[in-house]
Short mmCIF file of C-alpha atoms in Angstrom, two decimals:
data_model
loop_
_atom_site.label_atom_id
_atom_site.label_comp_id
_atom_site.label_asym_id
_atom_site.label_seq_id
_atom_site.Cartn_x
_atom_site.Cartn_y
_atom_site.Cartn_z
CA UNK A 377 162.79 109.63 64.76
CA UNK A 378 160.56 106.99 66.38
CA UNK A 379 156.78 106.90 65.87
CA UNK A 380 156.31 107.80 69.53
CA UNK A 381 158.63 110.80 69.25
CA UNK A 382 156.88 111.97 66.10
CA UNK A 383 153.53 111.78 67.86
CA UNK A 384 154.73 113.70 70.94
CA UNK A 385 156.24 116.37 68.71
CA UNK A 386 153.07 116.70 66.63
CA UNK A 387 150.96 116.95 69.78
CA UNK A 388 153.13 119.76 71.13
CA UNK A 389 152.82 121.62 67.83
CA UNK A 390 149.09 121.09 67.64
CA UNK A 391 148.57 122.23 71.20
CA UNK A 392 149.86 125.66 70.29
CA UNK A 393 146.86 126.10 68.03
CA UNK A 394 143.41 126.89 69.35
CA UNK A 395 140.57 124.39 69.16
CA UNK A 396 138.57 127.18 67.51
CA UNK A 397 139.94 126.35 64.05
CA UNK A 398 138.72 122.77 64.38
CA UNK A 399 135.38 124.00 65.69
CA UNK A 400 135.00 126.21 62.62
CA UNK A 401 135.48 123.27 60.26
CA UNK A 402 133.04 121.10 62.18
CA UNK A 403 130.56 123.97 62.41
CA UNK A 404 130.74 124.60 58.66
CA UNK A 405 130.08 120.98 57.77
CA UNK A 406 127.45 120.68 60.50
CA UNK A 407 125.79 123.82 59.12
CA UNK A 408 125.64 122.20 55.69
CA UNK A 409 124.27 119.02 57.24
CA UNK A 410 121.63 120.88 59.26
CA UNK A 411 120.53 122.88 56.23
CA UNK A 412 120.17 119.67 54.23
CA UNK A 413 118.42 118.14 57.24
CA UNK A 414 115.84 120.90 57.18
CA UNK A 415 115.44 120.37 53.42
CA UNK A 416 114.93 116.67 54.15
CA UNK A 417 112.28 117.45 56.77
CA UNK A 418 110.61 119.95 54.45
CA UNK A 419 110.37 117.31 51.72
CA UNK A 420 109.00 114.69 54.10
CA UNK A 421 106.48 117.02 55.75
CA UNK A 422 105.05 117.97 52.36
CA UNK A 423 105.00 114.41 51.04
CA UNK A 424 103.53 112.68 54.09
CA UNK A 425 102.11 115.12 56.68
CA UNK A 426 102.33 115.06 60.47
CA UNK A 427 99.98 112.12 61.12
CA UNK A 428 101.90 109.66 58.92
CA UNK A 429 105.31 110.88 60.05
CA UNK A 430 104.40 110.07 63.67
CA UNK A 431 104.80 106.41 62.72
CA UNK A 432 108.17 107.00 61.01
CA UNK A 433 109.82 109.14 63.66
CA UNK A 434 109.06 106.75 66.53
CA UNK A 435 111.15 103.86 65.06
CA UNK A 436 113.71 106.35 63.70
CA UNK A 437 114.32 107.36 67.32
CA UNK A 438 116.13 104.06 67.95
CA UNK A 439 119.09 104.54 65.56
CA UNK A 440 118.88 108.32 65.98
CA UNK A 441 119.30 108.04 69.75
CA UNK A 442 122.17 105.60 69.27
CA UNK A 443 123.81 108.20 67.02
CA UNK A 444 123.46 110.83 69.72
CA UNK A 445 124.74 108.52 72.43
CA UNK A 446 127.73 107.27 70.46
CA UNK A 447 128.28 109.90 67.78
CA UNK A 448 127.99 112.82 70.16
CA UNK A 449 128.29 110.94 73.39
CA UNK A 450 129.42 108.00 75.40
CA UNK A 451 131.70 105.83 73.26
CA UNK A 452 133.53 108.75 71.66
CA UNK A 453 133.83 110.54 75.01
CA UNK A 454 135.22 107.40 76.68
CA UNK A 455 137.51 106.51 73.79
CA UNK A 456 139.24 109.85 73.18
CA UNK A 457 141.03 110.29 76.56
CA UNK A 458 142.19 106.65 76.69
CA UNK A 459 143.19 106.53 73.01
CA UNK A 460 145.04 109.86 73.40
CA UNK A 461 146.95 108.49 76.37
CA UNK A 462 147.79 105.23 74.59
CA UNK A 463 148.83 107.02 71.42
CA UNK A 464 151.26 109.15 73.39
CA UNK A 465 152.77 106.12 75.14
CA UNK A 466 152.85 103.62 72.25
CA UNK A 467 151.14 104.33 68.87
CA UNK A 468 151.29 100.66 67.82
CA UNK A 469 149.40 99.50 70.91
CA UNK A 470 146.91 102.34 70.46
CA UNK A 471 146.03 101.04 67.00
CA UNK A 472 145.61 97.51 68.37
CA UNK A 473 143.27 98.96 70.98
CA UNK A 474 141.24 100.62 68.23
CA UNK A 475 140.78 97.28 66.47
CA UNK A 476 139.59 95.59 69.67
CA UNK A 477 137.13 98.39 70.46
CA UNK A 478 135.69 98.30 66.95
CA UNK A 479 135.36 94.50 66.96
CA UNK A 480 133.60 94.46 70.32
CA UNK A 481 131.29 97.30 69.29
CA UNK A 482 130.19 95.56 66.08
CA UNK A 483 129.60 92.24 67.88
CA UNK A 484 127.56 93.89 70.64
CA UNK A 485 125.41 95.97 68.30
CA UNK A 486 124.91 93.08 65.88
CA UNK A 487 123.54 90.91 68.68
CA UNK A 488 121.15 93.70 69.74
CA UNK A 489 120.06 94.23 66.13
CA UNK A 490 119.40 90.54 65.47
CA UNK A 491 117.43 90.15 68.70
CA UNK A 492 115.49 93.32 67.96
CA UNK A 493 114.56 92.26 64.42
CA UNK A 494 113.49 88.82 65.61
CA UNK A 495 111.25 90.35 68.28
CA UNK A 496 109.75 92.77 65.77
CA UNK A 497 108.91 90.01 63.29
CA UNK A 498 107.43 87.93 66.10
CA UNK A 499 105.17 90.85 66.97
CA UNK A 500 104.24 91.48 63.34
CA UNK A 501 103.36 87.90 62.43
CA UNK A 502 102.03 86.87 65.82
CA UNK A 503 99.94 89.93 66.60
CA UNK A 504 98.32 90.98 63.32
CA UNK A 505 94.85 90.50 64.74
CA UNK A 506 95.70 92.65 67.79
CA UNK A 507 97.59 95.53 66.17
CA UNK A 508 96.25 98.23 63.89
CA UNK A 509 97.70 98.63 60.41
CA UNK A 510 99.46 101.78 61.59
CA UNK A 511 101.20 99.93 64.41
CA UNK A 512 102.25 97.15 62.01
CA UNK A 513 103.66 99.79 59.69
CA UNK A 514 105.66 101.30 62.54
CA UNK A 515 107.09 97.90 63.48
CA UNK A 516 108.06 97.20 59.87
CA UNK A 517 109.86 100.53 59.60
CA UNK A 518 111.71 99.76 62.85
CA UNK A 519 112.93 96.42 61.46
CA UNK A 520 114.28 98.12 58.33
CA UNK A 521 116.10 100.92 60.17
CA UNK A 522 117.47 98.97 63.12
CA UNK A 523 120.68 97.82 61.31
CA UNK A 524 121.51 101.48 60.75
CA UNK A 525 122.43 101.53 64.43
CA UNK A 526 125.49 99.36 63.72
CA UNK A 527 126.63 101.57 60.86
CA UNK A 528 126.18 104.96 62.51
CA UNK A 529 127.77 103.87 65.79
CA UNK A 530 130.74 102.49 63.86
CA UNK A 531 131.05 105.85 62.10
CA UNK A 532 130.98 107.56 65.49
CA UNK A 533 133.66 105.33 66.95
CA UNK A 534 136.14 105.79 64.09
CA UNK A 535 135.28 109.48 64.04
CA UNK A 536 136.45 109.78 67.63
CA UNK A 537 139.81 108.25 66.76
CA UNK A 538 140.22 110.52 63.76
CA UNK A 539 139.54 113.54 65.98
CA UNK A 540 142.47 112.54 68.20
CA UNK A 541 144.62 112.64 65.06
CA UNK A 542 143.16 116.13 64.44
CA UNK A 543 141.22 114.90 61.40
CA UNK A 544 137.73 116.38 61.61
CA UNK A 545 136.64 116.45 57.97
CA UNK A 546 135.33 112.92 57.32
CA UNK A 547 133.45 112.49 60.64
CA UNK A 548 131.78 115.90 60.31
CA UNK A 549 130.81 115.24 56.68
CA UNK A 550 129.04 111.94 57.40
CA UNK A 551 125.62 113.42 58.36
CA UNK A 552 125.50 115.33 55.08
CA UNK A 553 125.13 112.05 53.20
CA UNK A 554 122.27 110.83 55.40
CA UNK A 555 120.19 113.84 54.44
CA UNK A 556 121.08 113.71 50.74
CA UNK A 557 120.17 110.02 50.46
CA UNK A 558 116.84 110.40 52.32
CA UNK A 559 115.85 113.37 50.13
CA UNK A 560 116.68 111.38 46.99
CA UNK A 561 114.90 108.29 48.31
CA UNK A 562 111.66 110.14 49.03
CA UNK A 563 111.62 112.20 45.81
CA UNK A 564 112.75 109.57 43.30
CA UNK A 565 111.76 106.21 44.80
CA UNK A 566 108.67 106.74 46.98
CA UNK A 567 106.30 105.93 44.11
CA UNK A 568 107.71 102.39 43.97
CA UNK A 569 106.15 101.63 47.38
CA UNK A 570 102.40 101.25 46.74
CA UNK A 571 101.80 97.56 47.27
CA UNK A 572 100.29 96.61 50.62
CA UNK A 573 96.66 97.59 50.13
CA UNK A 574 96.31 98.09 53.90
CA UNK A 575 95.67 101.82 53.57
CA UNK A 576 93.37 103.94 51.47
CA UNK A 577 96.09 106.57 51.17
CA UNK A 578 99.17 105.23 49.32
CA UNK A 579 101.40 107.69 51.23
CA UNK A 580 101.32 105.28 54.17
CA UNK A 581 103.18 102.74 52.00
CA UNK A 582 105.46 105.30 50.38
CA UNK A 583 107.04 106.13 53.76
CA UNK A 584 109.03 102.89 53.30
CA UNK A 585 111.22 104.78 50.83
CA UNK A 586 112.56 106.95 53.66
CA UNK A 587 113.31 103.93 55.86
CA UNK A 588 115.32 102.11 53.17
CA UNK A 589 117.14 105.36 52.37
CA UNK A 590 118.32 105.57 56.00
CA UNK A 591 119.94 102.14 55.68
CA UNK A 592 121.65 102.99 52.37
CA UNK A 593 122.92 106.25 53.87
CA UNK A 594 124.57 104.36 56.73
CA UNK A 595 126.67 102.32 54.30
CA UNK A 596 127.81 105.48 52.52
CA UNK A 597 128.56 107.29 55.79
CA UNK A 598 130.87 104.50 56.87
CA UNK A 599 132.54 104.17 53.46
CA UNK A 600 133.70 107.81 53.42
CA UNK A 601 135.64 107.26 56.67
CA UNK A 602 137.85 104.54 55.16
CA UNK A 603 140.31 106.78 53.23
CA UNK A 604 140.94 108.91 56.35
CA UNK A 605 141.52 105.79 58.45
CA UNK A 606 144.06 104.48 55.95
CA UNK A 607 145.82 107.85 55.86
CA UNK A 608 146.45 107.65 59.60
CA UNK A 609 147.38 103.98 59.57
CA UNK A 610 144.27 102.80 61.44
CA UNK A 611 143.07 99.28 60.65
CA UNK A 612 139.63 97.91 61.54
CA UNK A 613 140.54 94.28 60.93
CA UNK A 614 138.83 92.18 63.64
CA UNK A 615 140.84 91.61 66.82
CA UNK A 616 139.29 89.37 69.47
CA UNK A 617 141.43 90.37 72.45
CA UNK A 618 139.17 92.03 75.01
CA UNK A 619 141.02 91.58 78.32
CA UNK A 620 143.45 94.50 78.05
CA UNK A 621 143.29 97.21 80.70
CA UNK A 622 142.85 100.19 78.29
CA UNK A 623 139.80 98.49 76.75
CA UNK A 624 138.32 97.72 80.16
CA UNK A 625 138.94 101.33 81.17
CA UNK A 626 137.00 102.60 78.14
CA UNK A 627 133.94 100.53 78.89
CA UNK A 628 134.11 101.17 82.65
CA UNK A 629 133.80 104.89 82.13
CA UNK A 630 131.50 104.56 79.11
CA UNK A 631 128.48 103.12 80.92
CA UNK A 632 127.87 106.10 83.24
CA UNK A 633 128.74 108.40 80.33
CA UNK A 634 125.69 107.15 78.43
CA UNK A 635 123.49 108.78 81.04
CA UNK A 636 125.67 111.76 81.84
CA UNK A 637 126.31 113.04 78.33
CA UNK A 638 122.97 112.09 76.83
CA UNK A 639 120.63 113.62 79.42
CA UNK A 640 119.19 116.14 76.95
CA UNK A 641 118.73 113.41 74.32
CA UNK A 642 117.12 111.07 76.86
CA UNK A 643 114.81 113.87 77.96
CA UNK A 644 113.78 114.66 74.38
CA UNK A 645 113.18 110.93 73.82
CA UNK A 646 111.03 110.90 76.95
CA UNK A 647 109.11 113.89 75.56
CA UNK A 648 108.40 111.96 72.39
CA UNK A 649 107.31 108.75 74.11
CA UNK A 650 104.95 110.64 76.44
CA UNK A 651 103.48 112.56 73.50
CA UNK A 652 102.91 109.26 71.67
CA UNK A 653 101.26 107.56 74.64
CA UNK A 654 99.05 110.52 75.62
CA UNK A 655 97.76 111.55 72.18
CA UNK A 656 94.21 111.27 70.95
CA UNK A 657 93.81 109.27 67.73
CA UNK A 658 90.82 108.00 65.72
CA UNK A 659 91.50 104.56 67.20
CA UNK A 660 91.96 105.58 70.86
CA UNK A 661 89.33 108.32 71.03
CA UNK A 662 89.72 111.71 72.74
CA UNK A 663 89.80 110.53 76.37
CA UNK A 664 90.76 107.64 78.63
CA UNK A 665 89.55 106.35 81.99
CA UNK A 666 91.79 106.31 85.06
CA UNK A 667 90.49 105.17 88.46
CA UNK A 668 86.95 105.58 87.20
CA UNK A 669 87.50 109.17 86.02
CA UNK A 670 87.37 110.22 82.37
CA UNK A 671 90.41 112.29 81.36
CA UNK A 672 90.88 114.00 78.01
CA UNK A 673 94.13 113.33 76.17
CA UNK A 674 96.33 116.45 76.28
CA UNK A 675 97.68 116.15 72.70
CA UNK A 676 96.52 114.84 69.33
CA UNK A 677 97.80 112.74 66.43
CA UNK A 678 100.74 114.56 64.87
CA UNK A 679 102.20 115.64 68.22
CA UNK A 680 105.23 113.37 67.83
CA UNK A 681 106.01 115.16 64.57
CA UNK A 682 105.53 118.59 66.19
CA UNK A 683 108.09 117.64 68.81
CA UNK A 684 110.50 116.17 66.28
CA UNK A 685 110.41 119.24 64.03
CA UNK A 686 110.72 121.64 66.98
CA UNK A 687 113.72 119.63 68.18
CA UNK A 688 115.21 119.77 64.69
CA UNK A 689 114.95 123.55 64.69
CA UNK A 690 116.47 124.18 68.12
CA UNK A 691 119.13 121.54 67.51
CA UNK A 692 120.26 123.55 64.50
CA UNK A 693 122.35 125.97 66.61
CA UNK A 694 123.07 123.18 69.12
CA UNK A 695 124.62 121.00 66.43
CA UNK A 696 126.28 123.75 64.41
CA UNK A 697 127.86 125.48 67.42
CA UNK A 698 127.35 123.62 70.70
CA UNK A 699 128.20 120.04 69.77
CA UNK A 700 130.76 121.17 67.17
CA UNK A 701 132.53 123.24 69.83
CA UNK A 702 132.42 120.44 72.41
CA UNK A 703 133.68 117.91 69.84
CA UNK A 704 136.57 120.16 68.81
CA UNK A 705 137.64 121.16 72.33
CA UNK A 706 137.53 117.66 73.83
CA UNK A 707 140.87 116.37 72.43
CA UNK A 708 142.54 119.61 73.58
CA UNK A 709 141.13 119.30 77.10
CA UNK A 710 142.21 115.66 77.24
CA UNK A 711 145.72 116.64 76.16
CA UNK A 712 145.89 119.26 78.92
CA UNK A 713 144.95 116.66 81.53
CA UNK A 714 147.44 114.11 80.16
CA UNK A 715 150.18 116.75 80.39
CA UNK A 716 148.97 118.00 83.81
CA UNK A 717 148.37 121.48 82.40
CA UNK A 718 145.47 122.62 84.62
CA UNK A 719 146.07 126.28 83.81
CA UNK A 720 145.81 125.54 80.09
CA UNK A 721 142.71 123.43 80.77
CA UNK A 722 141.01 126.35 82.51
CA UNK A 723 141.95 128.73 79.70
CA UNK A 724 140.53 126.46 77.00
CA UNK A 725 137.35 125.86 79.01
CA UNK A 726 136.97 129.60 79.59
CA UNK A 727 137.16 130.22 75.84
CA UNK A 728 134.60 127.48 75.22
CA UNK A 729 132.13 128.85 77.78
CA UNK A 730 132.42 132.36 76.39
CA UNK A 731 131.76 131.17 72.84
CA UNK A 732 128.73 129.19 74.06
CA UNK A 733 127.31 132.29 75.75
CA UNK A 734 128.18 134.58 72.86
CA UNK A 735 126.33 132.36 70.37
CA UNK A 736 123.68 130.77 72.61
CA UNK A 737 122.09 133.98 73.94
CA UNK A 738 121.30 135.52 70.51
CA UNK A 739 120.33 132.09 69.14
CA UNK A 740 117.63 131.85 71.82
CA UNK A 741 116.26 135.34 71.11
CA UNK A 742 116.48 134.86 67.36
CA UNK A 743 114.63 131.51 67.35
CA UNK A 744 111.83 132.94 69.48
CA UNK A 745 111.40 135.84 67.04
CA UNK A 746 111.39 133.72 63.88
CA UNK A 747 109.75 130.55 65.28
CA UNK A 748 106.44 130.79 63.42
CA UNK A 749 108.01 132.14 60.24
CA UNK A 750 110.72 129.48 60.30
CA UNK A 751 108.33 126.57 60.77
CA UNK A 752 105.98 127.95 58.11
CA UNK A 753 108.80 128.40 55.58
CA UNK A 754 110.39 125.01 56.13
CA UNK A 755 107.54 122.61 56.80
CA UNK A 756 104.15 124.08 55.86
CA UNK A 757 102.59 123.03 52.57
CA UNK A 758 100.55 120.23 51.03
CA UNK A 759 100.00 117.74 53.88
CA UNK A 760 101.46 119.98 56.64
CA UNK A 761 98.76 122.49 57.63
CA UNK A 762 98.63 125.88 59.39
CA UNK A 763 97.49 124.13 62.57
CA UNK A 764 100.55 121.89 62.40
CA UNK A 765 102.72 125.00 61.98
CA UNK A 766 101.21 126.74 65.02
CA UNK A 767 101.65 123.69 67.25
CA UNK A 768 105.25 123.15 66.13
CA UNK A 769 106.16 126.83 66.54
CA UNK A 770 104.95 127.14 70.14
CA UNK A 771 106.82 123.94 71.02
CA UNK A 772 109.96 125.42 69.44
CA UNK A 773 109.66 128.57 71.57
CA UNK A 774 109.75 126.56 74.80
CA UNK A 775 112.70 124.48 73.64
CA UNK A 776 114.56 127.64 72.53
CA UNK A 777 114.84 128.99 76.08
CA UNK A 778 117.33 126.21 76.82
CA UNK A 779 119.73 126.52 73.86
CA UNK A 780 122.58 128.03 75.88
CA UNK A 781 122.12 125.36 78.57
CA UNK A 782 122.08 122.54 76.00
CA UNK A 783 125.37 123.76 74.50
CA UNK A 784 126.97 124.37 77.89
CA UNK A 785 126.00 120.92 79.09
CA UNK A 786 127.78 119.29 76.13
CA UNK A 787 130.91 121.31 76.88
CA UNK A 788 131.03 120.89 80.66
CA UNK A 789 130.33 117.16 80.63
CA UNK A 790 133.27 116.63 78.28
CA UNK A 791 135.41 118.64 80.69
CA UNK A 792 134.60 116.05 83.38
CA UNK A 793 135.42 113.22 80.98
CA UNK A 794 138.83 114.76 80.30
CA UNK A 795 139.54 114.01 83.98
CA UNK A 796 138.04 110.52 83.42
CA UNK A 797 135.22 111.41 85.82
CA UNK A 798 132.04 109.92 84.40
CA UNK A 799 130.27 109.34 87.72
CA UNK A 800 129.49 112.95 88.67
CA UNK A 801 127.74 113.82 85.37
CA UNK A 802 125.78 110.57 85.61
CA UNK A 803 124.53 111.30 89.14
CA UNK A 804 123.36 114.79 88.16
CA UNK A 805 121.84 113.54 84.91
CA UNK A 806 119.77 110.84 86.66
CA UNK A 807 118.24 113.48 88.92
CA UNK A 808 117.51 115.77 85.96
CA UNK A 809 115.91 112.95 83.98
CA UNK A 810 113.61 112.21 86.92
CA UNK A 811 112.79 115.92 87.22
CA UNK A 812 112.06 116.12 83.50
CA UNK A 813 109.62 113.20 83.71
CA UNK A 814 107.79 114.82 86.61
CA UNK A 815 107.60 118.17 84.81
CA UNK A 816 106.43 116.46 81.63
CA UNK A 817 103.44 114.95 83.40
CA UNK A 818 102.63 118.28 85.09
CA UNK A 819 103.09 120.60 82.11
CA UNK A 820 101.71 118.57 79.20
CA UNK A 821 98.09 119.20 80.17
CA UNK A 822 98.15 123.02 80.33
CA UNK A 823 100.79 123.56 77.58
CA UNK A 824 100.47 120.44 75.36
CA UNK A 825 103.73 119.73 73.48
CA UNK A 826 105.02 123.13 74.61
CA UNK A 827 104.99 121.83 78.18
CA UNK A 828 107.25 118.95 77.16
CA UNK A 829 109.70 121.43 75.65
CA UNK A 830 109.63 123.63 78.76
CA UNK A 831 110.31 120.62 81.01
CA UNK A 832 113.40 119.74 78.99
CA UNK A 833 114.60 123.35 79.12
CA UNK A 834 114.26 123.62 82.92
CA UNK A 835 116.10 120.33 83.43
CA UNK A 836 118.94 121.33 81.07
CA UNK A 837 119.46 124.72 82.75
CA UNK A 838 119.69 123.18 86.22
CA UNK A 839 121.98 120.40 85.02
CA UNK A 840 124.49 122.70 83.29
CA UNK A 841 124.65 125.16 86.21
CA UNK A 842 125.14 122.43 88.84
CA UNK A 843 127.78 120.62 86.79
CA UNK A 844 129.77 123.79 86.12
CA UNK A 845 129.70 124.82 89.80
CA UNK A 846 130.96 121.41 90.96
CA UNK A 847 133.65 121.25 88.25
CA UNK A 848 135.15 124.64 89.12
CA UNK A 849 135.13 123.93 92.87
CA UNK A 850 136.49 120.38 92.67
CA UNK A 851 139.43 121.07 90.36
CA UNK A 852 140.02 124.65 91.55
CA UNK A 853 139.74 125.99 88.01
CA UNK A 854 140.19 129.64 87.21
CA UNK A 855 137.65 130.19 84.44
CA UNK A 856 135.99 133.43 85.52
CA UNK A 857 137.97 135.86 83.37
CA UNK A 858 135.92 137.82 80.82
CA UNK A 859 132.76 135.70 81.33
CA UNK A 860 130.63 138.42 82.94
CA UNK A 861 131.61 141.06 80.31
CA UNK A 862 130.72 138.43 77.68
CA UNK A 863 127.25 137.93 79.20
CA UNK A 864 126.61 141.69 79.47
CA UNK A 865 127.74 142.49 75.93
CA UNK A 866 125.91 139.49 74.45
CA UNK A 867 122.68 140.48 76.22
CA UNK A 868 122.97 144.11 75.04
CA UNK A 869 123.68 143.06 71.46
CA UNK A 870 120.85 140.48 71.60
CA UNK A 871 118.47 143.16 72.93
CA UNK A 872 119.30 145.45 70.01
CA UNK A 873 118.86 142.50 67.65
CA UNK A 874 115.46 141.69 69.20
CA UNK A 875 114.16 145.24 68.68
CA UNK A 876 115.29 145.28 65.05
CA UNK A 877 113.95 141.76 64.55
CA UNK A 878 110.48 142.68 65.78
CA UNK A 879 110.45 145.70 63.46
CA UNK A 880 111.52 143.53 60.52
CA UNK A 881 108.87 140.95 61.45
CA UNK A 882 106.16 143.62 61.35
CA UNK A 883 107.20 145.15 58.03
CA UNK A 884 107.77 141.87 56.19
CA UNK A 885 104.34 140.35 56.82
CA UNK A 886 103.25 141.16 53.28
CA UNK A 887 106.17 139.25 51.76
CA UNK A 888 106.18 135.56 50.91
CA UNK A 889 107.38 133.26 53.69
CA UNK A 890 110.77 132.52 52.11
CA UNK A 891 111.64 136.18 51.62
CA UNK A 892 110.47 136.94 55.15
CA UNK A 893 112.57 134.27 56.84
CA UNK A 894 115.62 135.24 54.76
CA UNK A 895 115.33 138.93 55.71
CA UNK A 896 114.73 138.09 59.38
CA UNK A 897 117.61 135.61 59.61
CA UNK A 898 120.27 137.63 57.85
CA UNK A 899 119.00 140.93 59.27
CA UNK A 900 119.14 139.71 62.88
CA UNK A 901 122.54 138.09 62.38
CA UNK A 902 123.96 141.27 60.84
CA UNK A 903 122.58 143.48 63.64
CA UNK A 904 124.04 141.18 66.31
CA UNK A 905 127.43 141.08 64.61
CA UNK A 906 127.60 144.86 64.18
CA UNK A 907 126.41 145.44 67.76
CA UNK A 908 128.97 143.00 69.17
CA UNK A 909 131.75 144.67 67.16
CA UNK A 910 130.73 148.13 68.36
CA UNK A 911 130.73 146.78 71.91
CA UNK A 912 134.22 145.33 71.27
CA UNK A 913 133.23 141.82 72.28
CA UNK A 914 136.40 139.74 72.66
CA UNK A 915 134.56 136.60 71.54
CA UNK A 916 134.56 137.86 67.95
CA UNK A 917 138.35 137.65 68.04
CA UNK A 918 138.17 134.11 69.44
CA UNK A 919 135.90 133.06 66.59
CA UNK A 920 137.90 134.73 63.82
CA UNK A 921 141.45 134.04 65.06
CA UNK A 922 143.63 131.22 63.77
CA UNK A 923 146.20 131.40 66.45
CA UNK A 924 146.21 130.61 70.11
#
C-alpha cells in the first residue's frame, strides 16, 4: 500500500473518533502545566514581590506573546489546514513543505532577535545617564529572554504538524518544562546573582535567575519534540526553497490570523502596557500634567504584576479547557472541510460550543467565588502583601466574566480558519482591539486594574458573538441542536454550585488559606458535577465518551 493510501486510510479511521479524546489528553497535560505555572508564580511572588516583578513581566511579554501568537495562534492555525491538505495529496511533498516553513521561520525570528538585542544594548550602553537602574534592569532581562522567542515558536510550529498526525503528547507537555526550569532556577540559582551593586536590595539582581531559566527551558522544550518528529518521519533539515504555492498560501493567510486569533492576547498586552505607562512610581510621582492640568495616576507600582497574576488565574480554565479544546478540534474541522463534510463540520462545532458553555459558565462563577482566597493561597506571603492580594483579586473578578467568551473565541476563529478564511476574524478583531483601547482609557480611572480587565471582557464577548453569528449565516451551518438546553442546565447547576460555594466560603473562614481553597475548589466542582448529572446534562457524556 502506498504512503498516500496509508494516510487516507488512517485519516478515515481517525475521523470516526471524536476530538474529545485528544482534548482530554491536552487538557490533562495543560492542567499539569497550569498547576506548575501557579507554583512558579507563587515562588516568584514570594521571592521578589510585585514591584520587582513589574520589571520582569514587561520583557517576558515579548516571548510570551510570541508563544500565544504562534503556539496557540497564527502559524499553527495557518499551517494545519494546508499541511493536512498536502499530506492527503502527497506525504513526501508535505514533509518538504514542513522543512521550508521551519527554515523560513527560524531565519525570520533570528533576524528579529539579533536586531532586537542590538537595539537593547545600544539603549543600555548609550543611555545609562538617562535611564533609571530599574529601566536598565528591564532592558537587560529583555536581551536575555528575547532568543526564547525563536525556541518557543519553533516548538509551536512542529507541534502543529504533530497534531495533524494526531500526536498531541509532546506539544502539550512542552509548557510543563518551562515552569519546572524557572522554579528550579529561582530556588537553587538566584543567590548566584548578587553582583551589580546598583540596588540596595539584592533581590533586584536575583531576578536574573528567572530570565536565564526561561532561555534554558526553551532548549529543553524543543528537544523533547525531536523523538516525536522522528517517529512520524518529519525532518527539520534546512530547505531554502520558498517559492512553492503551499508555502505562500500559509503565509498569506497567516498575517491576518495574527490579529484575528490573538485579539484577546493583544488586548491583555494592551492592558499591561497601559498599566505600566499610567502607574505612579517613586521616580514619576503620583500625578502628571496634561494640557496644564494635574492628573493623578490611576494605578501604582505593582499594577503590571496584579494584571499578570489575574491573567494567569483566569487563563487557567482558558488553557486547560478552551485552548485545549480548540487545539484538539482544529485538525478534525480541517479534515471535514477538505472532505466537503459540512454536516460533520457542524456536528463537531456544536459539540465544541456545548463543551465550552458547559465548562465556561461554572468556571466564571467559581473563579468569582474563590478569587480572593485563590490569590491569597497562591501568591500572598513574604514580599507579596495583603494589599497586593486585594488588587489582584478584584482584577481577576472582572477578567472572569469573560471566560466563556475567551474560550468560544478560540474555537470559532479556528472554525473560520478551517475554511481558510482569515480575513473575517481579522476585521472583527481590529474593531474589538480599538474598542478595548477606548474602554481601557475610560475604565482605568474609576476601576484601576479592574477596569482594564472589564474592558477585555466586554471586547471578547462582543467578538465571539459577532463571529459565531456570521459563521453560522455564511456557511449555513446547523449547530443549534442541544445548545439552549446546555445553557439552561449549566446555569441551573452553576447556581446551585454558587449557593453551596458561598456557604462553604462563610464556614471555612477560620481555616488556613490552603485548606479553605482546597475545600472550596473540590466542593464547588463536586456540587456542579452532581447537579449536572441529576439534570442529565448531555455534555457529561461528551466529556466522558471515547467514541464518536
